mmCIF file of C-alpha atoms and ligand atoms in Angstrom:
data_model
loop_
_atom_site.group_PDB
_atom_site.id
_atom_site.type_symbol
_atom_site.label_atom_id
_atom_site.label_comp_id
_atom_site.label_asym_id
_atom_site.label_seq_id
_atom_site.Cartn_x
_atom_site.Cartn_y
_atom_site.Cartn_z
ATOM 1 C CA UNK A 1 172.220 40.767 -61.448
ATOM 2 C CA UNK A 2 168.428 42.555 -61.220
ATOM 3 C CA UNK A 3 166.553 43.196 -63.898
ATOM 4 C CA UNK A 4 164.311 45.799 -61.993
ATOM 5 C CA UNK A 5 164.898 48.640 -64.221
ATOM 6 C CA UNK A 6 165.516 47.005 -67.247
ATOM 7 C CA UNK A 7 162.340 46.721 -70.150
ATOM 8 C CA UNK A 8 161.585 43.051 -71.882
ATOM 9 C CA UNK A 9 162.785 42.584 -75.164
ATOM 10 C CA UNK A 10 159.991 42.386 -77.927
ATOM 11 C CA UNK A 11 159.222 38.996 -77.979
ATOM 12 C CA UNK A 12 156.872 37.086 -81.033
ATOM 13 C CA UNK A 13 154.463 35.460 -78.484
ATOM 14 C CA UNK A 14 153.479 35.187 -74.868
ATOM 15 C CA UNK A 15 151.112 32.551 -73.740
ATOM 16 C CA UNK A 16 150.205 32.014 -70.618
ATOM 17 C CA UNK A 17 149.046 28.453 -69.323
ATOM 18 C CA UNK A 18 146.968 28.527 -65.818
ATOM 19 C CA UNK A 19 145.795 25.824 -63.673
ATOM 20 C CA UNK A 20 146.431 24.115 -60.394
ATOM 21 C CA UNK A 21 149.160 21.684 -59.280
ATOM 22 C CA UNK A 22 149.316 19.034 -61.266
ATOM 23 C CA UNK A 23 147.114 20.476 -63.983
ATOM 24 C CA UNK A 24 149.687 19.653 -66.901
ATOM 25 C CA UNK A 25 151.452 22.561 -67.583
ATOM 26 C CA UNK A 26 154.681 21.802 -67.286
ATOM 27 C CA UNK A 27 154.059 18.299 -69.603
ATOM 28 C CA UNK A 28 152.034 20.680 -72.487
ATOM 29 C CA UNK A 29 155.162 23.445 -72.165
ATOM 30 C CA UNK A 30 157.233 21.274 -73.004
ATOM 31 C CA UNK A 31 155.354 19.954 -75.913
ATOM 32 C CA UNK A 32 154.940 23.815 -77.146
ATOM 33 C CA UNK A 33 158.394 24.198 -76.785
ATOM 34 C CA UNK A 34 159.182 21.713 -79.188
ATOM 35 C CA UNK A 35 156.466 22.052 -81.697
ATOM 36 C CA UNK A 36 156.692 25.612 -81.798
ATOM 37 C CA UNK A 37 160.157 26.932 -80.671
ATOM 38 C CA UNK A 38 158.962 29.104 -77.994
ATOM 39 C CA UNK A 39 160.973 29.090 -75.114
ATOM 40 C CA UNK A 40 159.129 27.954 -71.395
ATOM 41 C CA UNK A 41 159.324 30.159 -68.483
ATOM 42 C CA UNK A 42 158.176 28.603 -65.169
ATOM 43 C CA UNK A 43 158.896 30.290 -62.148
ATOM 44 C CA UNK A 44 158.029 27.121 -60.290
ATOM 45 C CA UNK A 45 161.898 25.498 -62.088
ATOM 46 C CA UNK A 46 163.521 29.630 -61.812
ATOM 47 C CA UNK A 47 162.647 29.249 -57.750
ATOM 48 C CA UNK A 48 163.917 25.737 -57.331
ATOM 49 C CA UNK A 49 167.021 26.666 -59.112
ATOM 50 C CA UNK A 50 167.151 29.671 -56.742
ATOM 51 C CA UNK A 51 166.928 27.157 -53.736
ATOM 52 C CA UNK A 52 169.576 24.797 -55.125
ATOM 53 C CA UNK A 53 171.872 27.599 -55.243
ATOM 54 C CA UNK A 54 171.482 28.927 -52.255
ATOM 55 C CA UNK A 55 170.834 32.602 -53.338
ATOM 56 C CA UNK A 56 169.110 35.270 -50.928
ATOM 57 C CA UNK A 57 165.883 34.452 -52.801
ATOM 58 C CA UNK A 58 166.443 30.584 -52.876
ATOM 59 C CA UNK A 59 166.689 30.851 -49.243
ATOM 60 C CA UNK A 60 163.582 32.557 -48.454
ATOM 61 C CA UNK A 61 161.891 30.693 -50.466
ATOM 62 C CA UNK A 62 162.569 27.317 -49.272
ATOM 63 C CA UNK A 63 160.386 26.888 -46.737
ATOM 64 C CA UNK A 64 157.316 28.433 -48.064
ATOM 65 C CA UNK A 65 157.606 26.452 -51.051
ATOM 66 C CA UNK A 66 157.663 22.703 -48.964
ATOM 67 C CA UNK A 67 154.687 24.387 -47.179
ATOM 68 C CA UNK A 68 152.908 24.656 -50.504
ATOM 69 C CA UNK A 69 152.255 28.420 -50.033
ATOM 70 C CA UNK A 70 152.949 31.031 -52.698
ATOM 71 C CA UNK A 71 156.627 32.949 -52.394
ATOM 72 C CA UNK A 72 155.846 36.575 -52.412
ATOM 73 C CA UNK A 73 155.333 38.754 -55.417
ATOM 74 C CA UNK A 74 158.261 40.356 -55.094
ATOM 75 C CA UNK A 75 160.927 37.923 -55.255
ATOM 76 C CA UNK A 76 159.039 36.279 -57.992
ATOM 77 C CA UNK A 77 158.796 39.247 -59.876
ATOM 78 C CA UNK A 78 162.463 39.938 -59.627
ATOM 79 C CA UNK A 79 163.476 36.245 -60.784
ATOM 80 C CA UNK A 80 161.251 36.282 -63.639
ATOM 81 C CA UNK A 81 162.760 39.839 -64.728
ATOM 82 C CA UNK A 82 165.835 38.621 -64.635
ATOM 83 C CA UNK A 83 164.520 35.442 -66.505
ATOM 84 C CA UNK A 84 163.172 37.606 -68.880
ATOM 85 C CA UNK A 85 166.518 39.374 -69.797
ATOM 86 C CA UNK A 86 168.048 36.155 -71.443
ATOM 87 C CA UNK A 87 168.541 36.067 -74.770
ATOM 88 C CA UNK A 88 166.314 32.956 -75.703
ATOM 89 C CA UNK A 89 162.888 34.950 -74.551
ATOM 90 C CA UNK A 90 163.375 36.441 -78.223
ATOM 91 C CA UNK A 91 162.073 33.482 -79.738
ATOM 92 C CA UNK A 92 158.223 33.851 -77.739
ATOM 93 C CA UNK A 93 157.546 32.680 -74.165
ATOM 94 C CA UNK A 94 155.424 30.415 -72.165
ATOM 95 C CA UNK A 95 155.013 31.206 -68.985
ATOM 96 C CA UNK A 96 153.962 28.082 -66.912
ATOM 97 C CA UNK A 97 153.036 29.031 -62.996
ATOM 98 C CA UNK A 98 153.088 32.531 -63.860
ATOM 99 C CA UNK A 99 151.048 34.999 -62.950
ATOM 100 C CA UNK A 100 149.937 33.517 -59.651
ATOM 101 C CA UNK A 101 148.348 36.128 -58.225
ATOM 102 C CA UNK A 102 146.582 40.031 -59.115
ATOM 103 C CA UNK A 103 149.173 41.462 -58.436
ATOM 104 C CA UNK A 104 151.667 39.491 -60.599
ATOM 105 C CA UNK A 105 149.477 39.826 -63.745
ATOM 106 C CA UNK A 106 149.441 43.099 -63.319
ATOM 107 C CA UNK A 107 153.294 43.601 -63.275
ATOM 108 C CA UNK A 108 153.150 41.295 -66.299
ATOM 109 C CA UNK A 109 150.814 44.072 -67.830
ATOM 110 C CA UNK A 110 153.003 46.501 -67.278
ATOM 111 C CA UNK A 111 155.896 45.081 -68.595
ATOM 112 C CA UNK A 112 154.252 44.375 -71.432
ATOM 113 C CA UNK A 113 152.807 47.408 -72.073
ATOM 114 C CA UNK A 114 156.335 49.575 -72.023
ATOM 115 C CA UNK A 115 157.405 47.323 -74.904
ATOM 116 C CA UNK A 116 153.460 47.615 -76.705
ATOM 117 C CA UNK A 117 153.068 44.080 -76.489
ATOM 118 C CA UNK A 118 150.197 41.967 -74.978
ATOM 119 C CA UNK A 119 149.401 38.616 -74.155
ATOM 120 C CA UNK A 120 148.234 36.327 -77.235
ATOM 121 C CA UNK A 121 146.355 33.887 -74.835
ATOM 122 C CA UNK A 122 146.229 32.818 -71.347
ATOM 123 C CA UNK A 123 145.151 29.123 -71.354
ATOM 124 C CA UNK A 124 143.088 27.882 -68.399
ATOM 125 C CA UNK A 125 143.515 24.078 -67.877
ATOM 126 C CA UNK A 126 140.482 23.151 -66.458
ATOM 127 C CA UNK A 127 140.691 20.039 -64.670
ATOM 128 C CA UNK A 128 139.125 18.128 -61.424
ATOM 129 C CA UNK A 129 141.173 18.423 -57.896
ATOM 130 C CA UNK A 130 140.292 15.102 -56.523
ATOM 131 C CA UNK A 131 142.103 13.550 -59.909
ATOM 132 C CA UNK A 132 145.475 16.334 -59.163
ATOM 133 C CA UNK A 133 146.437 14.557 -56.123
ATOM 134 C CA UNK A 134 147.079 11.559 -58.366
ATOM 135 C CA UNK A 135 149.078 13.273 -61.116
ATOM 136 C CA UNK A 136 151.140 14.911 -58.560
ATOM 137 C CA UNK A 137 151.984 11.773 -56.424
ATOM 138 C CA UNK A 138 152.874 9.729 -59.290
ATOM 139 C CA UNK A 139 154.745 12.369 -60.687
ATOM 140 C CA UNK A 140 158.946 12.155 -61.202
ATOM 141 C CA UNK A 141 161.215 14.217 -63.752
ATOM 142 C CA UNK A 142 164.304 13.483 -65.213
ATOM 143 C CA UNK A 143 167.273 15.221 -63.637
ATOM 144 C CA UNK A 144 169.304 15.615 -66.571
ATOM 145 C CA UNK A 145 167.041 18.085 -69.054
ATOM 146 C CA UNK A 146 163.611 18.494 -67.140
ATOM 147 C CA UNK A 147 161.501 16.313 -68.796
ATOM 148 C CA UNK A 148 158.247 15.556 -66.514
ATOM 149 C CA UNK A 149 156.746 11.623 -66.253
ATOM 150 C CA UNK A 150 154.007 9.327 -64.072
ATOM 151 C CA UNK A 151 154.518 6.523 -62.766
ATOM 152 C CA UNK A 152 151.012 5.485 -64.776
ATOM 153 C CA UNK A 153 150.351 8.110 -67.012
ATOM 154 C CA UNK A 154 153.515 8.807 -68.658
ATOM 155 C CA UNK A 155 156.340 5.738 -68.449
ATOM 156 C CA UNK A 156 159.957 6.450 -70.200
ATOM 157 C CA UNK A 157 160.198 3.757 -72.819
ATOM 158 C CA UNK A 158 162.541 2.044 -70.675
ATOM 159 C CA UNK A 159 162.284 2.051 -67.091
ATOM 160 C CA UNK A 160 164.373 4.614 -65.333
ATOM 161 C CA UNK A 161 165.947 5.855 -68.725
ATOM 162 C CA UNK A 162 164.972 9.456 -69.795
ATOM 163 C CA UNK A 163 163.475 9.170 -73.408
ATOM 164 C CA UNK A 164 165.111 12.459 -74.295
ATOM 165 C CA UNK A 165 168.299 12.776 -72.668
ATOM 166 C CA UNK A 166 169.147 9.018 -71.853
ATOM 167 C CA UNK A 167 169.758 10.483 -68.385
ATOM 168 C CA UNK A 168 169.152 7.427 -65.406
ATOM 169 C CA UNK A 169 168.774 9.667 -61.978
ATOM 170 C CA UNK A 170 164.951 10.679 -61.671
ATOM 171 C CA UNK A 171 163.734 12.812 -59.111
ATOM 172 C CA UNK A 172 160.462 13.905 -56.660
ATOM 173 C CA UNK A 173 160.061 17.019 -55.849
ATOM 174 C CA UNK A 174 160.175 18.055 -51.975
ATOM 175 C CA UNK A 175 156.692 19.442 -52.435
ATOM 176 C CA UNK A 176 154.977 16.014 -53.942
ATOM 177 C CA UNK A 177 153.290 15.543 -50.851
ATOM 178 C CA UNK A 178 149.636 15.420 -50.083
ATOM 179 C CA UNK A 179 149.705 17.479 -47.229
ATOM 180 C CA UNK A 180 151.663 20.091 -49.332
ATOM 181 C CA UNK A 181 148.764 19.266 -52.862
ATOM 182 C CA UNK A 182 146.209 20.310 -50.676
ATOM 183 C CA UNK A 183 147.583 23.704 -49.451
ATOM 184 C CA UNK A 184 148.831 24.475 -52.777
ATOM 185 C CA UNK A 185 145.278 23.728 -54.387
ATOM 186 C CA UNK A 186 143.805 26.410 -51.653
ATOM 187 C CA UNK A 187 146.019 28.909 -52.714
ATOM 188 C CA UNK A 188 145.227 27.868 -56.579
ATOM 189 C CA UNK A 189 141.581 28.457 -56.096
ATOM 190 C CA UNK A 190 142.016 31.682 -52.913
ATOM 191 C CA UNK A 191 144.783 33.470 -55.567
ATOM 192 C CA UNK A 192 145.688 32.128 -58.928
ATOM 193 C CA UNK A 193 141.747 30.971 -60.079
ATOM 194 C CA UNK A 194 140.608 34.875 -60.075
ATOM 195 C CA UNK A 195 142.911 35.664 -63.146
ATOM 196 C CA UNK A 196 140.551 33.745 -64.912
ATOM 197 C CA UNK A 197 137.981 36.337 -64.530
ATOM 198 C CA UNK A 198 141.133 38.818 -65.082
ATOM 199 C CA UNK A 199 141.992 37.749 -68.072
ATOM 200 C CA UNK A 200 138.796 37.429 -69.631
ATOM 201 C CA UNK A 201 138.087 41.113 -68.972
ATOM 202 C CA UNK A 202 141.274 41.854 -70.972
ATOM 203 C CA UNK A 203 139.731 39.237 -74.070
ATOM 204 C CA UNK A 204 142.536 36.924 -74.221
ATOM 205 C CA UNK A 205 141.024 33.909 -72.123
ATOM 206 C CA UNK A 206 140.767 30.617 -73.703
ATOM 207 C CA UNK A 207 139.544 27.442 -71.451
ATOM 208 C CA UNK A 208 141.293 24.016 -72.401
ATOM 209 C CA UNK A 209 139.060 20.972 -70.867
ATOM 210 C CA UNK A 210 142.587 19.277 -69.859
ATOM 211 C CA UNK A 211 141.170 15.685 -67.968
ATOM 212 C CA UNK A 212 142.043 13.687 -71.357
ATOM 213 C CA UNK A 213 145.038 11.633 -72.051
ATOM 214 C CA UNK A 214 148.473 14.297 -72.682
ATOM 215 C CA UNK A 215 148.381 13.908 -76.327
ATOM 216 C CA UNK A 216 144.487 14.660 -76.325
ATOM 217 C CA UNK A 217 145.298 17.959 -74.562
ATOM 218 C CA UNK A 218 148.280 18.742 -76.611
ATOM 219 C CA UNK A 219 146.352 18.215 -79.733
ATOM 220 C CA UNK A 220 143.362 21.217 -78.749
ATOM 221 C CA UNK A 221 145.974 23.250 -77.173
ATOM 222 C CA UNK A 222 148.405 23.219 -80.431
ATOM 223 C CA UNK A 223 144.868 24.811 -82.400
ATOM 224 C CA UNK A 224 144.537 27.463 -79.438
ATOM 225 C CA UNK A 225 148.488 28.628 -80.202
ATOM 226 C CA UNK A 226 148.033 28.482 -83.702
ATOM 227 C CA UNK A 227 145.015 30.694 -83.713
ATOM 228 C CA UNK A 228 146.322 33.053 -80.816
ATOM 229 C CA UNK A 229 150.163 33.899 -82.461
ATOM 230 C CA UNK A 230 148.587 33.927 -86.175
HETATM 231 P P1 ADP B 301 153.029 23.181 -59.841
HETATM 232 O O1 ADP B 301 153.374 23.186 -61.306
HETATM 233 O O2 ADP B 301 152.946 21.808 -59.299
HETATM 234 O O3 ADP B 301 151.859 24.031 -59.504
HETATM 235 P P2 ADP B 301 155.302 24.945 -59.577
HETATM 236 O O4 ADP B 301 156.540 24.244 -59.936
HETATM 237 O O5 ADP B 301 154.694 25.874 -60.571
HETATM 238 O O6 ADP B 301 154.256 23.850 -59.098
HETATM 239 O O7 ADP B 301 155.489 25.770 -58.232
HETATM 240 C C1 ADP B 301 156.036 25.165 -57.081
HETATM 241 C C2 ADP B 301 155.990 26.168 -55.933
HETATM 242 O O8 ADP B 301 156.808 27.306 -56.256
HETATM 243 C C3 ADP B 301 154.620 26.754 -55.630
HETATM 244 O O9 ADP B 301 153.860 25.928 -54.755
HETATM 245 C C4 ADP B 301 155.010 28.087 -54.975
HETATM 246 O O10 ADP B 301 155.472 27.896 -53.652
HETATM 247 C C5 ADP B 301 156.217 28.510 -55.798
HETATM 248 N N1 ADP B 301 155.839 29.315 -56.982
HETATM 249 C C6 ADP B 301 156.003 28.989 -58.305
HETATM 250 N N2 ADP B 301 155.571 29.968 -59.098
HETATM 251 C C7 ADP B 301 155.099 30.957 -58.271
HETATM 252 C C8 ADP B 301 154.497 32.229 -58.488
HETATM 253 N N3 ADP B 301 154.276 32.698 -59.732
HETATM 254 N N4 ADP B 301 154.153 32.959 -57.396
HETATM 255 C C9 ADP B 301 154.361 32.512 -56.148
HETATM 256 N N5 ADP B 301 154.910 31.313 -55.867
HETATM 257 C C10 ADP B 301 155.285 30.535 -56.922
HETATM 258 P P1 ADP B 302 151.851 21.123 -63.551
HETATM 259 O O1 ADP B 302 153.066 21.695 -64.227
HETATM 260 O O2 ADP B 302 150.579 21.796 -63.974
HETATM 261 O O3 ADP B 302 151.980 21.053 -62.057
HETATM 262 P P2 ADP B 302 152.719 18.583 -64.744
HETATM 263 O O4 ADP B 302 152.819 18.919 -66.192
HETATM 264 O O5 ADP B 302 153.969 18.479 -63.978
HETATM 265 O O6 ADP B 302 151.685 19.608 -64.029
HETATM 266 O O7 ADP B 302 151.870 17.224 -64.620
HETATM 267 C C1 ADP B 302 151.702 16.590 -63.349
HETATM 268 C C2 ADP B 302 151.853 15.090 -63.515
HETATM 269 O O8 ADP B 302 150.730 14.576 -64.245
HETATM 270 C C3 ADP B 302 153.090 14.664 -64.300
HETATM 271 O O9 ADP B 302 153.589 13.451 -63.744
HETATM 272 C C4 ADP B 302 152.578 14.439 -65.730
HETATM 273 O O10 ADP B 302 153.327 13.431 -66.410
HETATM 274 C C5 ADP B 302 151.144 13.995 -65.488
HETATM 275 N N1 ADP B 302 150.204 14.514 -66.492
HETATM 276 C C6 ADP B 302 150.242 15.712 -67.135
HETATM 277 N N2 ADP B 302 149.188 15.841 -67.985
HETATM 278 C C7 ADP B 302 148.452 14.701 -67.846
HETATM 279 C C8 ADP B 302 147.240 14.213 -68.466
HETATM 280 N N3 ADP B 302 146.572 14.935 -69.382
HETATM 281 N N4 ADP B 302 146.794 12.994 -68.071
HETATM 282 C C9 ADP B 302 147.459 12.256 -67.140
HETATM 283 N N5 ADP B 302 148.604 12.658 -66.538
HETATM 284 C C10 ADP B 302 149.098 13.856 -66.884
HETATM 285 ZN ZN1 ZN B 303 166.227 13.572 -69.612
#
């Protein structure tokens, strides 16, 4: 299956959310996704998936991913097309993790653009990297449906029990290391933080202070969708 050739459906909403490791956009997708029935894209989960599986793409992956470097455009481009082929992307995406790079947003643009659609926002989650090395090393997620917690800053109601699924086996990623924080936070601020220049050039920009407690965030993001899909 490739979805090279093939042209994105016309979807209600895309929102982008950008920020480094750790930043929270995985925890506020997740909130969107409930509150607002959009449907979360992140290519982070697409390439992991891709590594369990042992695809082609999974496999080249791998390494550069436990490094903490960026997998190249292309294969990320190609999973996300394929992503983006899926029925569910009807009901308006978030796309957490992606664009990572110039070249990635501009792909997006251009996939956009063959369907005339555009971006509604791309959220910047602006937050401190000394604080990300501590979200990211207390950071676990339930392997039954996804859902992200902290050992401090998010606890399941009961210890070891998802509060959505019930599920019991929690899991770190391979990547949760410090050595592997502090490459990925280089190639945040060398290739991810200039799309924040990028997409204010295109007027869709919208900065989200995001060092406040989850539900603080969530609140000021949920006026940001609001105003952005309206
Ligand atoms: P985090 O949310 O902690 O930043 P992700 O789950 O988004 O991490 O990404 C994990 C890793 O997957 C990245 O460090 C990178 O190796 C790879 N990755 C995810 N999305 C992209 C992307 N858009 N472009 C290149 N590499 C990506
Ligand atoms: P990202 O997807 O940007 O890498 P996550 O959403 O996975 O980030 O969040 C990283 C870790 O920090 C998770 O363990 C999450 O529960 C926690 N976290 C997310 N947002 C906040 C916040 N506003 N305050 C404290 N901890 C947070
Ligand atoms: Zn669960």
């Amino acid at each position: 299956m490739s979805g090279a050739g093939a042209t994105l459906e016309v979807v209600p909403a895309v929102l982008i959310l950008l920020g480094p490791p750790g930043a929270g956009k995985g925890t506020q997708a997740r909130v969107l996704e409930e509150r607002f029935g959009l449907v979360q894209l992140s290519t982070g989960d697409l390439l992991r998936a891709a590594v369990a599986a042992g695809t082609e793409a999974g496999k080249a992956a791998k390494a550069v991913m436990e490094a903490g470097d960026l997998v190249s455009d292309e294969i990320v481009l190609a999973i996300l097309k394929d992503r983006l082929l899926e029925p569910d992307v009807s009901k308006g995406v978030i796309l957490d993790g992606f664009p990572r790079t110039t070249a990635q947003a501009e792909a997006l643009d251009d996939l956009l653009a063959a369907t005339g659609q555009r971006i509604n926002a791309a959220v910047s989650l602006e937050v401190d990297d000394a604080a990300m090395v501590t979200r990211i090393s207390g950071r676990y997620t339930c392997g039954g449906c996804g859902e992200g917690y902290h050992d401090s800053f998010k606890k399941p109601a009961v210890a070891g029990t998802c509060d959505k699924c019930g599920g019991t086996e929690m899991k770190r990623r391979a990547d949760d290391t410090a050595e592997a924080v502090a490459t990925r936070l280089q190639a945040y601020h060398a290739q991810t933080a200039p799309l924040i220049t990028y997409y204010e050039g295109r007027g869709c920009l919208e900065t989200l202070p995001a060092m406040g407690a989850i539900e603080d965030v969530a609140a000021a993001l949920k006026g940001i969708v609001e105003q952005a899909t309206r």
